Amino acid sequence: MPPTALEAATAPIMRRMNPLLGRLNPYPFERWRGLTAGLTPNPALRAISLGIGEPRHATPALVEQALVGAIEAKSLSQYPPTAGSPALRQACADWLGRRYGVSLDAATQLLPVGGSREALFAIAQTVVDASRPGATVVCPNPFYQIYEGAALLAGAQVAFANSDPSRNFAADWGQISAETWARTQLLYVCSPGNPTGAVMPLAEWATLFKLSDEHGFVIASDECYSEIYFRDEPPLGGLEAAAKLGRSDFKNLIAFTSLSKRSNVPGLRAGFVAGDAALIKNFLLYRTYHGSAMGPLVQAASIAAWGDEAHVVANRALYRAKFAQVTPVLAAELDVALPDAGFYLWAAVPGVAGRPGDDIAFGQQLLAQYNVAVLPGSLLARDAHGSNPGAGRIRMALVAETAECLEAAHRIAEFTRSYRNALG
Ligand SMILES: Cc1ncc(COP(=O)(O)O)c(C=O)c1O
């Protein structure tokens, strides 16, 4: 294949750079910008975006006050340790105890991170040994694109397990061959899932732990949506699953937890990882060189946020009320249901003769005619095992105020009726 214009333009630079950078795929939003560049969204309607999954509910005052308090305490005059302060680590461990009933040693089984994104990337750099033949990282499909970029930059190849809509969008781990598992060094899981909202049940965890024991790979469990849920029972966490299955040392498991969605602070960049002490020790070593210590202001705000549950309950109630109003409007026209958790709706768009619909065309026409942005599902997934499991679906992030989400839902429902009629 001849090089694309972008490849031709960047080739001379790439020759002098880390060649692995050339393996990175454009981010879904970048691709979507390209696919909508020539469109004029209907100017008669106010623009509404359900595209980006960025929390928009208000940041709790107690977090802002803790930031101010930390400035007043003149905490900026020293370098913070990469491991975080003992008080922060204890606040995180205490939260894990309250939330999941697990007991972790704050000194050896836990580390603060600057949001889960950087840590999900960094863990691959810590774990993957690219000198071993066929180094492989396994990801769910669709997935959060950082997993793939982290694997590629660590020098690994990526194998995908497609989500199965007939089993509540669970990843079909059976699609990964025994030979691939044998080469696997790292497995990413995302529960509650982005974009599907599915929560992994205990039986699935048991399967993955068995495979990890057999092949020695690390499980990185992305749990950043754990506090926004719609069932009575809170989502099962990876550490909780391990403890329930008698794995009290959390062998080969590391869980990623974030304040971004729980406490509406995506701008704070705060979270933590917890799990296997041997992994945490090596992760700390990596992070010391990477220079990812959490600043004292963010540490103080984090302690305040992890210590308070009232704002989390209130935030969840807002999402529940919003989803209860918006989902039925969309479900009247689209194949969509309330997810287990998270803040996305993952809907199938109309198709012809039982085949998946065209999510790109649907998204483009919706934007042009009704000025509503959604994210086509095929951009969130890769072709694997003969299909793109995101194809025929759209992701809608219900992060705006309820009234705005409702208006978008009514526009999408109206559009879907005409789109379906046009399909015949
Ligand atoms: C699945 C998933 N994991 C991780 C993140 C990163 O979140 P943060 O870095 O804010 O913790 C996101 C952000 O949208 C996400 O969707």
Coordinates of C-alpha atoms and ligand atoms in Angstrom, one line a residue:
M1 CA 0.0 0.0 0.0
P2 CA 1.4 3.5 -0.8
P3 CA 1.9 5.7 2.3
T4 CA -0.9 8.0 3.3
A5 CA -0.3 11.8 3.2
L6 CA 0.2 11.7 7.0
E7 CA 2.7 8.8 6.9
A8 CA 4.6 10.5 4.1
A9 CA 4.7 13.8 6.0
T10 CA 5.9 12.2 9.3
A11 CA 8.2 9.5 7.8
P12 CA 11.4 11.6 8.0
I13 CA 10.6 12.5 11.6
M14 CA 9.7 8.9 12.5
R15 CA 13.0 7.7 11.1
R16 CA 14.8 9.6 13.9
M17 CA 12.3 8.8 16.6
N18 CA 11.1 5.7 18.4
P19 CA 9.7 3.7 15.5
L20 CA 7.0 2.2 17.8
L21 CA 5.3 5.7 17.7
G22 CA 4.4 4.9 14.1
R23 CA 2.3 1.9 15.3
L24 CA -0.1 4.1 17.2
N25 CA -3.6 4.5 15.8
P26 CA -5.4 7.8 15.7
Y27 CA -7.7 8.4 18.6
P28 CA -11.5 7.7 17.9
F29 CA -12.3 11.4 18.2
E30 CA -9.6 12.4 15.8
R31 CA -11.0 9.9 13.3
W32 CA -14.5 11.1 13.9
R33 CA -13.4 14.7 13.3
G34 CA -12.0 13.6 9.9
L35 CA -15.2 11.8 9.1
T36 CA -17.4 14.8 9.9
A37 CA -15.1 17.6 8.6
G38 CA -17.1 18.3 5.5
L39 CA -20.5 18.3 7.3
T40 CA -22.5 21.3 8.3
P41 CA -24.5 20.6 11.4
N42 CA -28.1 21.9 11.2
P43 CA -27.6 25.6 12.2
A44 CA -31.3 25.9 13.2
L45 CA -30.6 23.6 16.2
R46 CA -28.4 24.2 19.2
A47 CA -25.4 21.9 19.2
I48 CA -25.5 19.0 21.7
S49 CA -22.6 16.6 22.2
L50 CA -23.1 13.2 23.7
G51 CA -19.7 12.3 22.2
I52 CA -17.0 12.8 24.8
G53 CA -17.2 10.9 28.1
E54 CA -16.1 13.8 30.3
P55 CA -18.0 14.2 33.6
R56 CA -19.8 17.5 33.7
H57 CA -21.6 17.4 37.1
A58 CA -20.3 19.9 39.6
T59 CA -17.1 19.3 41.6
P60 CA -17.9 18.9 45.3
A61 CA -16.9 21.9 47.4
L62 CA -15.0 19.8 49.9
V63 CA -12.5 18.9 47.2
E64 CA -12.0 22.6 46.2
Q65 CA -11.7 23.6 49.9
A66 CA -9.0 20.9 50.5
L67 CA -7.0 22.3 47.5
V68 CA -7.2 25.8 49.0
G69 CA -6.3 24.5 52.5
A70 CA -3.2 22.8 51.0
I71 CA -2.1 26.0 49.4
E72 CA -2.5 27.9 52.7
A73 CA -0.5 25.2 54.5
K74 CA 2.4 26.0 52.2
S75 CA 2.7 22.5 51.0
L76 CA 4.4 23.3 47.7
S77 CA 8.0 23.8 49.0
Q78 CA 9.0 20.2 48.9
Y79 CA 9.1 17.4 46.3
P80 CA 6.4 14.9 47.0
P81 CA 7.4 11.2 47.2
T82 CA 6.3 9.0 44.3
A83 CA 4.7 6.6 46.7
G84 CA 2.4 9.4 48.0
S85 CA 2.0 10.4 51.7
P86 CA 1.1 7.6 54.2
A87 CA -2.1 9.6 54.9
L88 CA -3.2 9.4 51.3
R89 CA -2.3 5.8 50.9
Q90 CA -4.3 5.0 54.1
A91 CA -7.3 7.0 52.9
C92 CA -7.3 4.9 49.7
A93 CA -6.9 1.6 51.6
D94 CA -9.7 2.6 54.0
W95 CA -12.0 3.4 51.1
L96 CA -11.2 0.0 49.5
G97 CA -12.1 -1.6 52.9
R98 CA -15.4 0.2 53.1
R99 CA -16.4 -0.3 49.4
Y100 CA -15.2 -3.8 48.8
G101 CA -14.6 -5.3 52.2
V102 CA -11.0 -6.0 51.3
S103 CA -8.0 -5.4 53.5
L104 CA -4.8 -4.1 51.9
D105 CA -1.5 -3.0 53.4
A106 CA -1.4 0.7 52.5
A107 CA 2.5 0.7 52.5
T108 CA 3.1 -2.1 50.1
Q109 CA -0.1 -2.8 48.1
L110 CA -1.2 0.6 46.9
L111 CA 0.1 3.7 45.0
P112 CA -1.4 7.0 44.1
V113 CA -1.6 7.8 40.3
G114 CA -2.3 10.9 38.3
G115 CA -5.7 9.6 37.0
S116 CA -6.1 6.0 35.8
R117 CA -5.2 6.9 32.2
E118 CA -1.5 7.5 32.8
A119 CA -1.3 4.5 35.1
L120 CA -3.0 2.2 32.6
F121 CA -0.4 3.3 30.1
A122 CA 2.5 3.0 32.5
I123 CA 1.7 -0.5 33.7
A124 CA 2.3 -1.9 30.3
Q125 CA 5.8 -0.3 30.2
T126 CA 6.4 -1.9 33.6
V127 CA 5.1 -5.4 32.9
V128 CA 5.8 -6.2 29.3
D129 CA 9.1 -7.9 28.4
A130 CA 9.3 -7.3 24.6
S131 CA 12.4 -9.4 24.4
R132 CA 10.3 -12.5 24.9
P133 CA 9.0 -13.9 21.6
G134 CA 5.5 -12.8 20.6
A135 CA 4.9 -10.6 23.6
T136 CA 1.2 -10.1 23.7
V137 CA -1.3 -7.9 25.5
V138 CA -5.0 -9.0 25.5
C139 CA -7.8 -6.3 25.4
P140 CA -11.5 -6.4 25.3
N141 CA -13.0 -5.2 22.0
P142 CA -14.4 -2.4 22.0
F143 CA -12.0 -0.9 24.4
Y144 CA -10.4 2.2 25.8
Q145 CA -7.7 3.1 23.3
I146 CA -5.0 3.7 25.9
Y147 CA -4.7 -0.1 26.4
E148 CA -3.7 -0.6 22.8
G149 CA -1.3 2.4 22.6
A150 CA 0.3 1.2 25.9
A151 CA 0.8 -2.3 24.5
L152 CA 2.2 -1.1 21.2
L153 CA 4.6 1.4 22.8
A154 CA 5.8 -1.4 25.1
G155 CA 6.7 -3.4 22.0
A156 CA 3.9 -6.0 22.3
Q157 CA 1.3 -7.1 19.9
V158 CA -2.4 -6.8 20.8
A159 CA -5.0 -9.6 20.8
F160 CA -8.7 -8.8 21.1
A161 CA -11.7 -10.6 22.7
N162 CA -14.9 -9.3 21.2
S163 CA -17.8 -8.2 23.3
D164 CA -20.9 -10.5 22.9
P165 CA -24.2 -8.6 22.9
S166 CA -26.1 -11.9 23.7
R167 CA -24.2 -12.2 27.0
N168 CA -24.7 -8.6 28.3
F169 CA -21.7 -7.6 26.2
A170 CA -19.2 -9.8 28.1
A171 CA -15.9 -10.2 26.3
D172 CA -15.6 -13.6 24.7
W173 CA -12.3 -14.7 26.2
G174 CA -12.8 -18.0 24.5
Q175 CA -11.8 -16.3 21.2
I176 CA -8.2 -16.1 22.5
S177 CA -6.4 -19.3 21.5
A178 CA -4.3 -21.3 24.0
E179 CA -1.2 -20.4 21.9
T180 CA -2.0 -16.7 22.3
W181 CA -2.7 -17.0 26.1
A182 CA 0.7 -18.7 26.4
R183 CA 2.4 -15.6 24.9
T184 CA 0.2 -13.1 26.9
Q185 CA 2.0 -11.0 29.5
L186 CA -0.8 -8.5 30.3
L187 CA -4.6 -8.6 30.1
Y188 CA -6.7 -5.4 30.4
V189 CA -10.2 -5.7 31.7
C190 CA -12.7 -2.9 32.0
S191 CA -15.5 -3.3 34.5
P192 CA -17.9 -1.5 34.4
G193 CA -17.0 -1.4 30.7
N194 CA -16.6 1.6 28.4
P195 CA -18.6 1.7 26.2
T196 CA -20.9 -1.2 27.1
G197 CA -21.5 -0.5 30.8
A198 CA -21.2 -4.2 31.6
V199 CA -20.0 -5.4 34.9
M200 CA -17.9 -8.6 35.1
P201 CA -19.5 -11.3 37.3
L202 CA -17.5 -13.5 39.7
A203 CA -17.5 -16.5 37.4
E204 CA -15.8 -14.5 34.7
W205 CA -13.1 -13.3 37.2
A206 CA -12.6 -17.0 38.2
T207 CA -12.0 -17.9 34.5
L208 CA -9.4 -15.1 34.1
F209 CA -7.6 -15.8 37.4
K210 CA -7.3 -19.5 36.3
L211 CA -5.8 -18.4 32.9
S212 CA -3.5 -16.0 34.7
D213 CA -2.3 -18.7 37.0
E214 CA -1.7 -21.0 34.1
H215 CA 0.2 -18.5 31.9
G216 CA 1.6 -16.1 34.4
F217 CA 0.2 -12.9 33.0
V218 CA -0.8 -9.8 34.9
I219 CA -4.4 -8.6 35.0
A220 CA -4.9 -4.8 34.9
S221 CA -8.4 -4.1 36.0
D222 CA -9.8 -0.7 34.9
E223 CA -12.5 0.2 37.4
C224 CA -12.9 4.0 36.8
Y225 CA -16.7 3.8 36.4
S226 CA -17.3 1.7 39.6
E227 CA -19.3 4.3 41.5
I228 CA -21.9 5.1 38.9
Y229 CA -24.3 2.2 38.7
F230 CA -28.0 1.5 38.2
R231 CA -28.5 -1.9 39.9
D232 CA -29.0 -2.2 43.6
E233 CA -25.8 -4.0 44.1
P234 CA -22.6 -2.0 43.5
P235 CA -20.3 -3.4 40.8
L236 CA -18.0 -6.2 41.8
G237 CA -14.4 -5.0 41.9
G238 CA -11.3 -7.1 40.9
L239 CA -9.8 -7.0 44.3
E240 CA -13.2 -8.0 45.8
A241 CA -13.5 -10.9 43.3
A242 CA -10.0 -12.1 44.2
A243 CA -10.7 -12.0 47.9
K244 CA -14.0 -13.8 47.4
L245 CA -12.1 -16.5 45.5
G246 CA -9.5 -16.9 48.3
R247 CA -6.8 -15.0 46.5
S248 CA -5.9 -12.7 49.4
D249 CA -2.5 -11.9 48.1
F250 CA -4.1 -10.5 44.8
K251 CA -1.5 -12.4 42.9
N252 CA -0.8 -10.8 39.4
L253 CA -3.8 -8.4 39.8
I254 CA -3.7 -4.7 39.9
A255 CA -6.9 -2.6 40.0
F256 CA -7.1 1.0 38.8
T257 CA -9.5 3.4 40.6
S258 CA -10.1 7.0 39.8
L259 CA -11.7 10.1 41.3
S260 CA -12.5 11.6 37.9
K261 CA -16.0 10.1 37.5
R262 CA -16.7 9.2 41.2
S263 CA -16.1 12.8 42.4
N264 CA -16.5 14.8 39.1
V265 CA -12.8 15.9 39.1
P266 CA -11.4 14.9 35.7
G267 CA -9.2 18.0 35.9
L268 CA -7.6 17.0 39.2
R269 CA -5.9 13.9 37.7
A270 CA -6.1 11.7 40.7
G271 CA -6.6 8.0 41.3
F272 CA -4.8 5.0 42.8
V273 CA -3.8 1.5 42.0
A274 CA -3.9 -1.4 44.4
G275 CA -3.1 -5.1 44.3
D276 CA -0.2 -7.6 44.2
A277 CA 2.6 -6.2 46.4
A278 CA 5.3 -7.5 44.0
L279 CA 3.7 -5.7 41.1
I280 CA 3.3 -2.5 43.1
K281 CA 7.0 -2.6 44.1
N282 CA 8.1 -2.7 40.5
F283 CA 5.5 -0.2 39.4
L284 CA 6.9 2.2 42.1
L285 CA 10.4 1.7 40.7
Y286 CA 9.1 2.5 37.2
R287 CA 7.2 5.5 38.4
T288 CA 10.1 6.9 40.3
Y289 CA 12.1 7.2 37.0
H290 CA 9.0 8.3 35.0
G291 CA 8.5 11.1 37.5
S292 CA 4.8 10.7 38.2
A293 CA 4.6 11.7 41.9
M294 CA 1.3 13.3 42.8
G295 CA 1.6 16.9 43.9
P296 CA 0.7 17.8 47.5
L297 CA -2.4 19.8 46.5
V298 CA -3.9 16.9 44.6
Q299 CA -3.0 14.6 47.5
A300 CA -4.9 16.8 50.0
A301 CA -7.9 17.0 47.7
S302 CA -7.8 13.2 47.1
I303 CA -7.8 12.5 50.9
A304 CA -10.9 14.7 51.2
A305 CA -12.6 13.0 48.3
W306 CA -11.9 9.4 49.3
G307 CA -13.0 10.2 52.8
D308 CA -16.5 11.4 51.8
E309 CA -19.3 9.2 50.4
A310 CA -22.2 11.7 50.6
H311 CA -21.2 13.5 47.4
V312 CA -20.8 10.1 45.6
V313 CA -24.3 9.0 46.6
A314 CA -25.7 12.4 45.4
N315 CA -23.8 12.2 42.1
R316 CA -25.0 8.6 41.5
A317 CA -28.6 9.8 42.2
L318 CA -28.2 12.5 39.5
Y319 CA -27.1 9.9 36.9
R320 CA -29.9 7.5 37.9
A321 CA -32.6 10.1 37.5
K322 CA -31.1 11.2 34.2
F323 CA -30.8 7.7 32.8
A324 CA -34.3 6.9 34.0
Q325 CA -35.7 9.7 31.9
V326 CA -33.5 9.5 28.9
T327 CA -33.3 5.7 28.3
P328 CA -37.0 5.1 27.6
V329 CA -37.1 7.9 25.0
L330 CA -34.2 6.3 23.0
A331 CA -35.4 2.7 23.7
A332 CA -38.7 3.5 21.9
E333 CA -36.7 3.8 18.6
L334 CA -33.3 2.1 19.2
D335 CA -32.1 -1.2 20.5
V336 CA -30.8 0.1 23.8
A337 CA -31.2 -0.7 27.5
L338 CA -30.1 0.7 30.9
P339 CA -26.5 -0.5 31.4
D340 CA -25.3 -2.1 34.6
A341 CA -23.1 0.9 35.3
G342 CA -21.1 3.8 33.8
F343 CA -22.5 6.9 32.1
Y344 CA -22.9 5.6 28.5
L345 CA -25.7 4.2 26.5
W346 CA -24.5 1.7 23.9
A347 CA -27.3 1.5 21.3
A348 CA -27.7 -0.6 18.1
V349 CA -28.7 1.6 15.1
P350 CA -31.2 0.3 12.5
G351 CA -29.7 -2.0 9.9
V352 CA -31.0 -3.9 6.9
A353 CA -31.9 -7.6 6.8
G354 CA -30.6 -8.4 10.3
R355 CA -27.1 -7.1 9.5
P356 CA -25.5 -4.4 11.8
G357 CA -26.4 -0.9 10.8
D358 CA -24.0 1.7 9.5
D359 CA -23.0 3.5 12.6
I360 CA -20.8 6.0 10.7
A361 CA -23.5 7.0 8.3
F362 CA -26.0 7.2 11.2
G363 CA -23.7 9.5 13.2
Q364 CA -23.0 11.7 10.2
Q365 CA -26.6 12.2 9.2
L366 CA -27.7 12.7 12.8
L367 CA -25.1 15.5 13.2
A368 CA -26.0 17.1 9.9
Q369 CA -29.7 17.0 10.4
Y370 CA -30.2 17.3 14.2
N371 CA -26.9 18.8 15.4
V372 CA -26.3 16.0 17.9
A373 CA -22.9 14.4 18.2
V374 CA -22.6 10.8 19.2
L375 CA -19.6 8.4 18.8
P376 CA -19.9 5.6 16.2
G377 CA -19.1 2.3 17.9
S378 CA -16.9 1.0 15.1
L379 CA -14.3 3.7 16.0
L380 CA -14.0 2.2 19.5
A381 CA -13.2 -1.3 18.3
R382 CA -11.0 -3.2 15.9
D383 CA -11.7 -5.8 13.3
A384 CA -11.0 -9.1 15.0
H385 CA -12.3 -12.7 14.6
G386 CA -14.1 -11.7 11.4
S387 CA -16.0 -8.6 12.6
N388 CA -15.8 -5.2 14.3
P389 CA -17.9 -5.6 17.4
G390 CA -18.5 -1.9 17.7
A391 CA -20.0 -1.8 14.2
G392 CA -23.7 -0.9 14.1
R393 CA -23.7 0.7 17.5
I394 CA -23.3 4.2 18.8
R395 CA -22.0 5.4 22.2
M396 CA -23.9 8.2 23.9
A397 CA -22.3 9.8 27.0
L398 CA -25.1 11.2 29.3
V399 CA -22.8 13.7 31.0
A400 CA -24.6 16.9 30.3
E401 CA -27.6 18.2 32.4
T402 CA -30.7 16.0 32.2
A403 CA -32.7 18.6 30.1
E404 CA -29.9 18.7 27.5
C405 CA -29.6 14.9 27.4
L406 CA -33.4 14.6 27.0
E407 CA -33.5 17.1 24.2
A408 CA -30.8 15.1 22.4
A409 CA -32.7 11.9 23.0
H410 CA -35.9 13.3 21.5
R411 CA -33.9 14.6 18.4
I412 CA -32.2 11.2 18.1
A413 CA -35.5 9.3 18.3
E414 CA -37.1 11.6 15.7
F415 CA -34.0 11.1 13.4
T416 CA -34.1 7.4 13.9
R417 CA -37.7 7.1 12.7
S418 CA -36.8 8.9 9.4
Y419 CA -33.5 7.0 9.1
R420 CA -35.3 3.7 9.4
N421 CA -38.0 4.7 6.9
A422 CA -35.3 5.7 4.4
L423 CA -33.6 2.3 4.8
G424 CA -36.9 0.7 3.7
Ligands
LIG1 C1 -12.4 3.1 30.4 C2 -11.6 4.3 30.9 N1 -10.5 4.1 31.6 C3 -9.8 5.1 32.1 C4 -10.1 6.4 31.8 C5 -9.2 7.5 32.3 O1 -9.8 8.2 33.3 P1 -8.9 9.1 34.3 O2 -7.5 9.1 33.8 O3 -9.6 10.4 34.4 O4 -8.9 8.4 35.6 C6 -11.3 6.7 31.1 C7 -11.6 8.1 30.7 O5 -12.6 8.4 30.1 C8 -12.0 5.6 30.6 O6 -13.1 5.7 29.8

